Amino acid sequence: MLSDRVRTGPAGDLTSPAGAGTSKDVGKKAARTSRTRQPLRSRLKRDWQLLLMTFPAIALLVVFHYVPLLGNVIAFQDYSPYVGMKDSPWVGLSNFQWLLLDESFWDATLNTLSITTFQLIFYFPVPIMLAVLLDSVVRPRLRLFVQGIVYMPHFFSWVLVVTLFQQMFGGAGVLSQTLRNQGYSGFDLMTNPDTFIALVTAETVWKDAGWGTIIFLAALAAINQNLYEAAAVDGASRWRRLWHITLPGLRPIIVLLLILRLGEALNVGFEQFFLQRDAVGRDAAEVLDTFVYWRTLLTGEWSYGAAAGLVKCLVGLILILVANKVAHRFGEDGIYKRS
Amino acid sequence: MTTLPPWAERPSRAGGLLKRLILTLITVCVLFPIYLVVLTSFSTQEAVTESGGLVTVPGHLSLAAYEELFVGGVVSRSVMVSLGVTLVGTAISLTVTVLAAYGLSRPGSLMHRPLLFLVLLTFLFGPGMIPSYLLISSLGLIDTYWALILPGAVAAFNLVVMRAFFMNIPAEVTDSARIDGASEFRILMKLVLSMSKGVTAVIGLFYAVGYWNSFFNAVLYLNDNAKWPLQVVLRQYVLQGQSLIVGQSGDTTIAGQSLPPASRSRWPSSSRCSRCCSSTRSSSGTSPRE
């Protein structure tokens, strides 16, 4: 009875923790033999309840995630909502041709890429440094207190975050008012296209840097404390221990997050830019997502917008695969293992 | 300095001081803006005017701004909408996610690998804005609350986290229940869920925060401004109201003018708008006073 359901453990799937080495292979083998031994009918009899439980989630994902993927065919059509997807004329790649000749598309791409690069330099390291700092706080209560505070902004909506920044740095904000009271001229960071890139990065840091420390704190807790002790006994200073133990310990997770970030390079966070595009102006704040939105839903160029969205999606996919390849070259696991 | 391991050298005086300074700075950076806005919202109009927009020191406190805010009816209705969407959405998401996480928690079960792959693949690419919109509109969900709930009802990340947690529950526990003749639903409800209250609460919180903050789905799928949730109303009256005022007072950009026609037509009728703009302005004190 029991041998029918050989528990294989977290065998060979993407979410299992690394380093399960030998037991994993054993589990895989067991799963395979039990699978071939049993006819489909008895497996169905055994597992139908599990399948039934999985059904609602899978149905939702298929309807709202995979079916819309098929809708991308309108990128190859001259789609009109009145005619429908079936009867709209096919136009081949002409939408993509127009897209590549469109200056505003390239502007949006350039904005997206420069914002991504800027955030990679000025946002990405912040949670790592913050996590190392928090980890070095010895008193547990103080540490929990600071952690609780820095997590908080993650739960605010972008609308609220942008509003708060406006109250601080806007034309009528605190900083400007204080300067005016001192006799200087006020300023308005919220509508200044030149500093916009720093502004959005500051907003991202304020909102998400604290939350981003969670994963690094978990990785720091997993580092073997004996290594620190051995290094200290061997006379390594605080900084040398940070460099030779802490950072190598964080390396896999840093690489993983970097790859994921690269895959999201063209996704800079729609809501944040949508909210500020009007105030700052298109030249600085138009990113690919807002480009698609304004181009399609407000002017009715459906096929054109879908083409832009498709290009963005494909480039993202290619980026993530390339980054993963590079990670393998450097001997890291990345998001999936070499097979 | 209670739990410092014996081999570690004691931190130098300057180093400890620097660390404390940085921690304080971070805390202040996070808390100060929140403190300022909350305090201003509770202050009387005179106190706000006197301090030039935002109150930094607590003085005359009143609830007038909140009374004014809820008089219009728009804000209280949007709060109800947000609450309803959050409650219903979280219930649906949590149920579906728990069921699927348990259903996928046994490797080697029928269809386990392809179904898990289907879930994990959603990490790599999204469906895109335009096709999603076309789907929602062809399902007739435009201007319904379901458009805010169903598209994001299952988050693959939450599902995977929950599944990993379920897989760590010892097999002996569930196997013994199965030998006693319990159905899988019963095992999930009576055993597995009672052993994972913590993770269920956390995932529920993630979903609830997501629904409460969701803003873009409402902008995309709800044309009827009577159905707007709180976040959209907040944006209309605080951010867009603010940028119009900035434009009038002769600052750099006239933000209101770059609004595309469609979004302008979505603005609420003038009487309601002016009332709410004024109330929000007085509550947060954003109008420029030179």
XYZ file of C-alpha atoms in Angstrom:
629
model
C 0.000 0.000 0.000
C 2.601 2.473 1.049
C 5.007 1.464 -1.669
C 2.423 2.642 -4.214
C 3.078 6.175 -3.174
C 6.775 6.360 -3.013
C 7.444 9.814 -1.670
C 10.144 11.186 -3.835
C 10.781 14.375 -1.957
C 11.563 17.577 -3.794
C 13.181 15.690 -6.631
C 14.738 17.502 -9.499
C 12.329 20.395 -9.732
C 13.211 24.003 -9.996
C 12.301 24.981 -6.486
C 14.230 22.448 -4.496
C 17.017 23.875 -2.417
C 20.435 23.377 -3.919
C 22.783 20.860 -2.479
C 20.428 17.916 -2.110
C 22.949 16.047 -4.253
C 22.723 12.313 -3.920
C 19.283 11.957 -2.397
C 17.913 13.816 -5.385
C 19.159 11.197 -7.854
C 17.715 8.400 -5.764
C 14.381 10.210 -5.627
C 14.333 10.713 -9.373
C 14.932 7.037 -9.999
C 12.195 6.005 -7.608
C 9.739 8.380 -9.259
C 10.565 7.042 -12.665
C 10.124 3.373 -11.739
C 6.852 3.984 -9.955
C 5.642 5.945 -12.943
C 6.343 3.228 -15.483
C 5.062 0.459 -13.288
C 1.576 1.824 -12.823
C -1.049 1.956 -15.539
C -2.721 5.273 -16.195
C -6.032 4.197 -14.749
C -4.716 3.373 -11.296
C -2.686 6.569 -11.223
C -5.802 8.509 -12.127
C -7.696 6.716 -9.401
C -4.965 7.606 -6.943
C -4.424 11.217 -7.974
C -7.762 12.516 -9.249
C -8.324 14.543 -6.096
C -4.982 16.266 -6.472
C -5.753 17.034 -10.111
C -9.123 18.458 -9.154
C -7.480 20.716 -6.593
C -4.981 22.007 -9.112
C -7.650 22.664 -11.715
C -8.932 26.151 -10.654
C -5.458 27.678 -10.538
C -4.419 26.114 -13.828
C -7.674 27.229 -15.445
C -7.135 30.816 -14.261
C -3.544 30.826 -15.486
C -4.510 29.385 -18.864
C -7.399 31.800 -19.398
C -5.692 34.963 -18.180
C -2.090 34.194 -19.048
C -1.830 31.778 -21.940
C -4.944 32.669 -23.966
C -3.900 36.357 -24.175
C -0.540 35.182 -25.509
C -2.419 33.926 -28.565
C -3.988 37.371 -28.863
C -0.574 38.664 -29.860
C -1.368 37.556 -33.436
C -3.001 40.955 -33.917
C 0.534 42.326 -34.141
C 0.588 40.759 -37.620
C -2.822 42.120 -38.557
C -4.460 45.434 -39.189
C -6.761 44.826 -36.257
C -9.986 46.660 -35.727
C -12.223 45.893 -32.766
C -15.324 46.297 -34.932
C -14.231 43.632 -37.391
C -12.773 41.200 -34.868
C -9.642 39.135 -34.774
C -10.901 36.562 -37.277
C -11.714 38.942 -40.115
C -9.038 41.592 -39.705
C -6.672 41.623 -42.693
C -3.199 40.129 -42.297
C -0.379 42.539 -42.940
C 2.689 40.454 -42.216
C 5.513 42.335 -40.561
C 4.549 45.840 -41.601
C 3.597 46.842 -38.052
C 7.103 45.942 -36.957
C 8.579 47.875 -39.856
C 6.686 50.999 -38.824
C 7.755 50.424 -35.255
C 11.443 50.330 -36.132
C 11.074 53.549 -38.089
C 9.172 55.260 -35.289
C 11.296 57.793 -33.471
C 9.092 57.871 -30.360
C 9.466 54.104 -30.005
C 13.243 54.469 -29.949
C 12.973 57.345 -27.503
C 10.899 55.173 -25.191
C 13.386 52.304 -25.564
C 16.304 54.603 -24.824
C 14.552 56.009 -21.755
C 13.767 52.521 -20.518
C 17.324 51.308 -20.979
C 18.930 54.328 -19.351
C 16.583 54.104 -16.368
C 17.311 50.391 -16.040
C 21.054 50.974 -16.158
C 20.834 53.800 -13.649
C 18.781 51.664 -11.276
C 21.124 48.734 -11.692
C 23.981 50.910 -10.466
C 22.200 52.944 -7.804
C 19.375 50.683 -6.642
C 20.635 47.122 -6.922
C 23.514 47.336 -4.384
C 21.434 49.167 -1.765
C 19.523 46.137 -0.384
C 22.791 44.186 -0.219
C 24.542 46.886 1.793
C 21.498 47.377 3.970
C 21.272 43.649 4.643
C 24.948 43.450 5.618
C 24.469 46.438 7.906
C 21.343 44.979 9.515
C 23.053 41.633 9.892
C 25.882 43.279 11.801
C 23.504 44.774 14.359
C 23.966 42.556 17.348
C 21.047 43.522 19.550
C 18.056 41.544 18.249
C 15.377 44.002 19.338
C 17.015 46.985 17.694
C 17.458 44.925 14.546
C 13.811 43.854 14.421
C 12.736 47.442 15.009
C 14.775 48.804 12.102
C 13.713 45.902 9.898
C 10.050 46.568 10.614
C 10.461 50.203 9.659
C 12.323 49.637 6.410
C 9.837 46.983 5.281
C 6.910 49.355 5.696
C 7.052 51.398 2.466
C 6.862 48.210 0.400
C 3.221 47.956 1.381
C 2.372 51.443 0.135
C 0.938 51.811 -3.337
C 2.819 53.742 -5.976
C 0.125 56.396 -5.875
C 0.894 56.972 -2.230
C 4.668 56.887 -2.712
C 4.536 59.442 -5.516
C 2.219 61.590 -3.400
C 4.629 61.483 -0.470
C 7.551 62.427 -2.698
C 5.518 65.292 -4.055
C 4.890 66.520 -0.516
C 8.626 66.424 0.095
C 10.192 67.569 -3.166
C 7.344 69.101 -5.177
C 6.855 72.784 -5.894
C 4.801 73.190 -2.733
C 6.690 70.537 -0.807
C 8.596 70.770 2.426
C 12.035 71.237 0.933
C 10.953 73.971 -1.417
C 8.981 75.752 1.304
C 11.881 75.625 3.704
C 14.222 77.075 1.094
C 11.752 79.836 0.306
C 11.391 80.680 3.976
C 15.168 81.015 4.153
C 15.089 83.412 1.233
C 16.266 81.093 -1.516
C 14.216 80.299 -4.567
C 12.127 77.166 -4.410
C 12.272 74.328 -6.898
C 10.091 71.471 -8.099
C 11.806 68.147 -8.570
C 8.569 66.443 -9.530
C 8.310 68.256 -12.849
C 11.961 68.504 -13.744
C 12.823 66.172 -16.642
C 16.598 66.485 -16.037
C 16.524 64.989 -12.563
C 13.684 62.574 -13.275
C 15.917 59.536 -13.535
C 17.374 60.189 -10.079
C 13.913 60.890 -8.704
C 12.432 57.558 -9.835
C 15.474 55.714 -8.527
C 15.130 57.450 -5.176
C 11.468 56.461 -5.075
C 12.341 52.856 -5.844
C 15.017 52.815 -3.156
C 12.642 54.331 -0.601
C 9.845 51.900 -1.422
C 11.606 48.609 -2.046
C 15.188 48.592 -0.747
C 14.086 47.523 2.723
C 11.905 44.746 1.422
C 14.707 43.644 -0.890
C 16.934 42.903 2.116
C 14.811 39.906 3.143
C 16.318 37.539 0.627
C 19.873 38.689 1.412
C 19.300 38.402 5.143
C 18.168 34.820 4.600
C 21.317 34.127 2.579
C 23.478 35.753 5.277
C 21.876 33.600 7.954
C 22.745 30.517 5.918
C 26.488 31.267 5.925
C 28.374 28.902 8.191
C 29.357 30.858 11.312
C 32.381 28.602 11.837
C 33.977 30.171 8.770
C 33.925 33.557 10.503
C 35.387 32.112 13.664
C 38.146 30.273 11.785
C 38.988 33.423 9.840
C 39.045 35.524 12.990
C 41.350 33.021 14.694
C 43.610 33.198 11.656
C 43.770 36.936 12.140
C 41.455 38.157 9.376
C 40.081 41.586 10.121
C 36.431 42.607 9.976
C 36.738 43.865 6.401
C 38.652 40.847 5.189
C 35.946 38.594 6.607
C 33.342 40.660 4.777
C 35.274 40.352 1.542
C 36.290 36.701 1.755
C 33.319 35.092 3.513
C 30.225 37.279 3.428
C 30.339 38.392 -0.197
C 31.199 34.935 -1.634
C 28.352 33.570 0.468
C 25.982 36.037 -1.140
C 27.296 35.491 -4.657
C 24.783 32.897 -5.931
C 21.789 34.913 -4.825
C 23.260 38.140 -6.202
C 23.828 36.458 -9.571
C 20.308 35.025 -9.564
C 18.725 38.386 -8.807
C 20.925 40.104 -11.382
C 19.723 37.683 -14.060
C 16.107 38.193 -13.101
C 16.657 41.949 -13.093
C 18.186 41.769 -16.556
C 15.205 39.834 -17.821
C 13.075 42.644 -16.459
C 15.339 45.269 -18.000
C 12.583 46.537 -20.255
C 10.071 46.411 -17.402
C 10.799 49.388 -15.223
C 7.500 49.403 -13.355
C 4.548 50.689 -15.240
C 2.577 52.410 -12.485
C 5.431 54.586 -11.307
C 5.925 56.065 -14.766
C 2.282 56.184 -15.657
C 1.699 58.360 -12.600
C 4.487 60.816 -13.330
C 4.513 60.975 -17.106
C 2.143 63.929 -17.289
C 4.005 66.015 -14.761
C 7.494 65.435 -16.160
C 6.702 65.219 -19.830
C 7.108 62.522 -22.419
C 10.715 63.198 -23.304
C 12.024 61.927 -19.995
C 9.255 59.744 -18.608
C 8.006 57.761 -21.582
C 9.009 54.129 -21.149
C 8.006 51.181 -23.307
C 4.980 50.236 -21.222
C 3.532 53.715 -21.203
C 4.305 53.978 -24.915
C 2.184 50.876 -25.576
C -0.597 52.162 -23.347
C -0.890 55.602 -24.814
C -0.384 54.441 -28.355
C -3.095 51.816 -28.204
C -5.786 52.434 -25.711
C -6.065 56.124 -26.426
C -5.549 56.300 -30.185
C -6.865 52.896 -31.179
C -3.751 51.598 -32.956
C -4.227 48.144 -31.515
C -1.956 46.187 -33.798
C 0.824 48.703 -33.459
C 0.722 48.584 -29.664
C 0.628 44.803 -29.674
C 3.686 44.744 -31.949
C 5.569 47.002 -29.540
C 4.531 44.810 -26.615
C 5.647 41.685 -28.449
C 9.054 43.147 -29.275
C 9.516 44.102 -25.646
C 8.541 40.644 -24.439
C 10.860 38.875 -26.887
C 13.838 41.085 -26.067
C 13.228 40.414 -22.363
C 13.173 36.669 -22.951
C 16.372 36.785 -24.980
C 18.078 38.902 -22.309
C 17.188 36.460 -19.560
C 18.437 33.458 -21.569
C 21.688 35.201 -22.465
C 22.265 36.284 -18.877
C 21.680 32.748 -17.711
C 24.214 31.441 -20.228
C 26.735 33.952 -18.944
C 26.047 32.846 -15.374
C 26.757 29.241 -16.383
C 30.067 30.366 -17.908
C 31.043 31.813 -14.555
C 30.139 28.601 -12.794
C 26.910 29.777 -11.221
C 23.583 28.011 -11.328
C 21.400 30.887 -12.504
C 17.674 30.287 -12.664
C 17.842 26.849 -14.208
C 20.567 24.249 -14.151
C 22.589 23.111 -17.090
C 21.085 19.896 -18.336
C 26.433 43.945 22.765
C 25.053 40.929 24.492
C 25.380 38.163 21.938
C 28.740 39.009 20.411
C 30.633 35.748 19.803
C 33.799 35.352 21.854
C 36.197 35.407 18.908
C 34.953 38.703 17.501
C 36.840 41.856 18.360
C 34.803 44.542 20.060
C 33.694 47.229 17.609
C 35.645 50.445 17.790
C 33.969 53.476 19.294
C 33.894 55.399 16.013
C 32.603 52.396 14.102
C 29.746 51.805 16.515
C 28.849 55.468 16.434
C 28.851 55.526 12.629
C 26.640 52.484 12.475
C 24.157 54.004 14.874
C 24.165 57.208 12.857
C 23.413 55.384 9.606
C 20.615 53.369 11.179
C 19.056 56.516 12.609
C 19.325 58.255 9.265
C 17.593 55.393 7.474
C 14.802 55.289 10.033
C 14.256 59.029 9.796
C 14.232 58.926 5.973
C 11.459 56.355 6.041
C 9.388 57.781 8.869
C 9.660 61.542 8.401
C 7.529 61.891 5.233
C 4.843 59.656 6.702
C 4.863 61.566 9.982
C 4.618 64.885 8.202
C 1.668 63.987 6.022
C -0.259 62.272 8.792
C 0.290 65.189 11.131
C -0.758 67.712 8.500
C -3.915 65.778 7.778
C -4.905 66.010 11.442
C -4.111 69.706 11.800
C -6.499 72.618 11.531
C -6.557 74.746 8.398
C -4.981 77.687 10.266
C -2.070 75.595 11.456
C -1.463 74.367 7.911
C -1.538 77.887 6.467
C 0.706 79.222 9.201
C 3.382 76.613 8.640
C 3.314 77.146 4.892
C 1.844 73.876 3.669
C 3.044 71.081 5.888
C 3.010 70.945 9.647
C 6.202 69.776 11.277
C 5.409 70.377 14.953
C 2.141 69.134 16.440
C -0.090 72.059 17.390
C -3.799 72.426 16.801
C -5.240 69.045 15.973
C -8.626 68.436 14.394
C -10.508 65.910 12.324
C -11.986 68.588 10.051
C -10.058 67.487 6.975
C -11.332 63.942 7.305
C -14.905 65.075 7.838
C -14.675 67.208 4.730
C -13.112 64.356 2.788
C -15.885 61.918 3.516
C -18.715 64.419 2.982
C -18.344 64.250 -0.781
C -19.211 60.557 -0.836
C -16.679 59.814 -3.549
C -13.925 58.873 -1.159
C -16.068 56.768 1.153
C -17.518 54.892 -1.812
C -14.074 54.199 -3.236
C -12.939 52.938 0.157
C -15.850 50.504 0.113
C -14.925 49.399 -3.407
C -11.313 48.816 -2.405
C -12.348 46.910 0.704
C -14.758 44.719 -1.235
C -12.282 43.925 -3.984
C -9.578 43.195 -1.428
C -11.774 40.862 0.648
C -13.304 38.918 -2.247
C -10.060 38.844 -4.213
C -7.968 37.645 -1.288
C -10.495 34.917 -0.468
C -10.503 33.657 -4.059
C -6.736 33.904 -4.504
C -5.931 32.220 -1.245
C -8.365 29.344 -1.828
C -7.139 28.695 -5.344
C -3.488 28.994 -4.375
C -3.736 26.692 -1.350
C -5.582 24.039 -3.352
C -3.122 24.140 -6.245
C -0.082 24.238 -3.953
C -1.272 21.101 -2.228
C -2.271 19.467 -5.509
C 1.232 20.025 -6.839
C 3.073 19.170 -3.645
C 3.568 15.476 -4.449
C 6.173 14.820 -7.140
C 5.354 11.753 -9.170
C 1.603 12.348 -9.101
C -0.231 12.299 -12.385
C 0.592 15.293 -14.657
C 2.725 16.790 -11.882
C 5.596 17.910 -14.077
C 3.697 19.475 -16.984
C 1.352 21.337 -14.642
C 4.221 22.679 -12.563
C 5.994 23.712 -15.737
C 2.861 25.575 -16.835
C 2.950 27.520 -13.569
C 6.680 28.241 -13.630
C 6.640 29.374 -17.238
C 4.502 32.375 -16.265
C 7.576 33.726 -14.477
C 9.403 34.235 -17.724
C 6.968 36.323 -19.725
C 3.691 38.111 -19.265
C 0.858 38.126 -21.756
C 1.182 41.799 -22.667
C -1.148 44.670 -22.056
C -3.045 44.801 -25.336
C -3.962 41.098 -25.664
C -5.010 41.073 -22.004
C -7.260 44.050 -22.585
C -8.788 42.401 -25.653
C -9.433 39.231 -23.669
C -11.065 41.071 -20.776
C -13.259 43.037 -23.136
C -14.256 39.957 -25.141
C -15.203 38.219 -21.911
C -17.446 41.195 -21.137
C -15.571 42.029 -17.947
C -14.935 45.706 -18.737
C -16.440 47.892 -16.007
C -16.913 44.948 -13.656
C -15.016 44.287 -10.461
C -14.060 40.863 -11.757
C -11.606 42.596 -14.085
C -9.710 43.736 -10.973
C -9.677 40.276 -9.414
C -9.448 37.482 -11.963
C -6.425 38.447 -14.124
C -4.077 38.477 -11.146
C -5.887 35.924 -9.013
C -3.047 33.402 -9.111
C 0.479 34.652 -8.542
C 2.940 31.951 -9.556
C 5.426 33.168 -6.966
C 3.003 32.742 -4.069
C 1.962 29.355 -5.382
C 5.553 28.144 -5.537
C 6.371 29.432 -2.047
C 3.340 27.712 -0.604
C 4.090 24.486 -2.442
C 7.648 24.454 -1.133
C 6.263 24.827 2.366
C 3.769 21.988 1.951
C 6.516 19.730 0.628
C 8.444 20.166 3.854
C 5.634 18.656 5.905
C 6.723 15.119 6.800
C 5.205 12.474 4.559
C 4.450 10.248 7.536
C 1.780 12.655 8.756
C -0.250 12.694 5.560
C 0.387 9.026 4.796
C -0.993 7.878 8.116
C -4.146 9.933 7.545
C -4.483 8.419 4.108
C -4.225 4.890 5.509
C -7.004 5.826 7.918
C -9.122 6.556 4.876
C -9.091 10.383 4.850
C -9.693 12.037 1.477
C -7.146 14.495 0.129
C -9.455 17.444 0.838
C -9.820 16.323 4.390
C -6.060 15.930 4.794
C -5.548 19.418 3.401
C -8.186 21.047 5.584
C -7.583 19.187 8.840
C -3.874 18.478 8.788
C -1.834 20.440 6.286
C -3.542 23.793 6.729
C -3.467 23.624 10.495
C 0.251 22.952 10.255
C 0.867 25.930 7.975
C -1.136 28.778 9.466
C 1.866 31.090 9.350
C 2.657 30.763 5.683
C -1.041 30.933 4.781
C -1.364 34.211 6.678
C 1.718 35.651 4.969
C 0.551 34.679 1.483
C -2.892 36.060 2.306
C -1.276 39.325 3.354
C 0.688 39.501 0.077
C -2.494 39.017 -1.918
C -4.465 41.512 0.177
C -1.803 44.210 -0.176
C -1.692 43.555 -3.904
C -5.429 43.989 -4.303
C -5.568 47.042 -2.059
C -2.787 48.762 -3.979
C -3.859 47.650 -7.411
C -4.179 50.700 -9.527
C -3.366 49.945 -13.088
C -6.023 47.277 -13.665
C -8.626 49.781 -12.563
C -7.277 52.454 -14.909
C -7.273 49.968 -17.753
C -10.536 48.146 -17.241
C -12.894 50.537 -15.428
C -14.262 53.436 -17.453
C -17.112 54.136 -15.072
C -15.685 56.438 -12.408
C -18.397 55.419 -9.938
C -16.618 52.084 -9.654
C -13.124 53.419 -9.044
C -11.183 52.008 -6.120
C -9.391 54.237 -3.651
C -6.009 54.308 -5.383
C -7.435 55.739 -8.602
C -9.462 58.336 -6.738
C -6.369 59.268 -4.760
C -4.442 59.773 -7.954
C -7.161 61.877 -9.542
C -7.613 64.249 -6.654
C -4.186 64.518 -5.168
C -1.684 63.984 -7.975
C -3.598 65.285 -10.943
C -5.321 68.034 -8.953
C -1.907 69.067 -7.731
C -0.294 69.171 -11.122
C -3.071 71.372 -12.471
C -2.501 73.850 -9.676
C 1.218 73.855 -10.355
C 0.427 74.717 -13.951
C -1.780 77.662 -13.010
C 0.702 79.191 -10.634
C 3.116 79.565 -13.516
C 5.639 76.883 -12.737
C 7.703 75.092 -15.341
C 5.353 72.593 -16.942
C 1.656 72.874 -17.456
C 1.066 69.272 -16.678
C -2.655 69.366 -17.187
C -2.291 70.261 -20.830
C -0.348 67.182 -21.767
C -3.248 65.014 -20.640
C -4.512 62.996 -23.568
C -8.120 63.641 -24.531
C -9.472 60.287 -23.423
C -8.191 60.554 -19.925
C -9.469 64.086 -19.692
C -12.930 62.936 -20.661
C -12.743 60.516 -17.780
C -12.509 63.337 -15.314
C -15.453 63.494 -12.996
C -18.084 66.172 -13.381
C -16.814 69.581 -12.428
C -18.835 70.161 -9.290
C -17.750 66.952 -7.634
C -14.184 67.462 -8.718
C -13.835 70.929 -7.301
C -15.313 69.878 -4.005
C -13.002 66.954 -3.647
C -9.956 68.797 -4.853
C -10.467 71.457 -2.261
C -11.022 68.945 0.488
C -7.966 66.909 -0.336
C -5.928 70.015 -0.701
C -6.894 71.239 2.710
C -6.285 67.823 4.164
C -2.802 67.481 2.809
C -2.001 71.126 2.387
C -0.559 70.932 -1.092
C -1.774 74.206 -2.497
C 1.096 76.595 -3.020
C 1.074 79.512 -0.660
C 3.781 81.995 -1.374
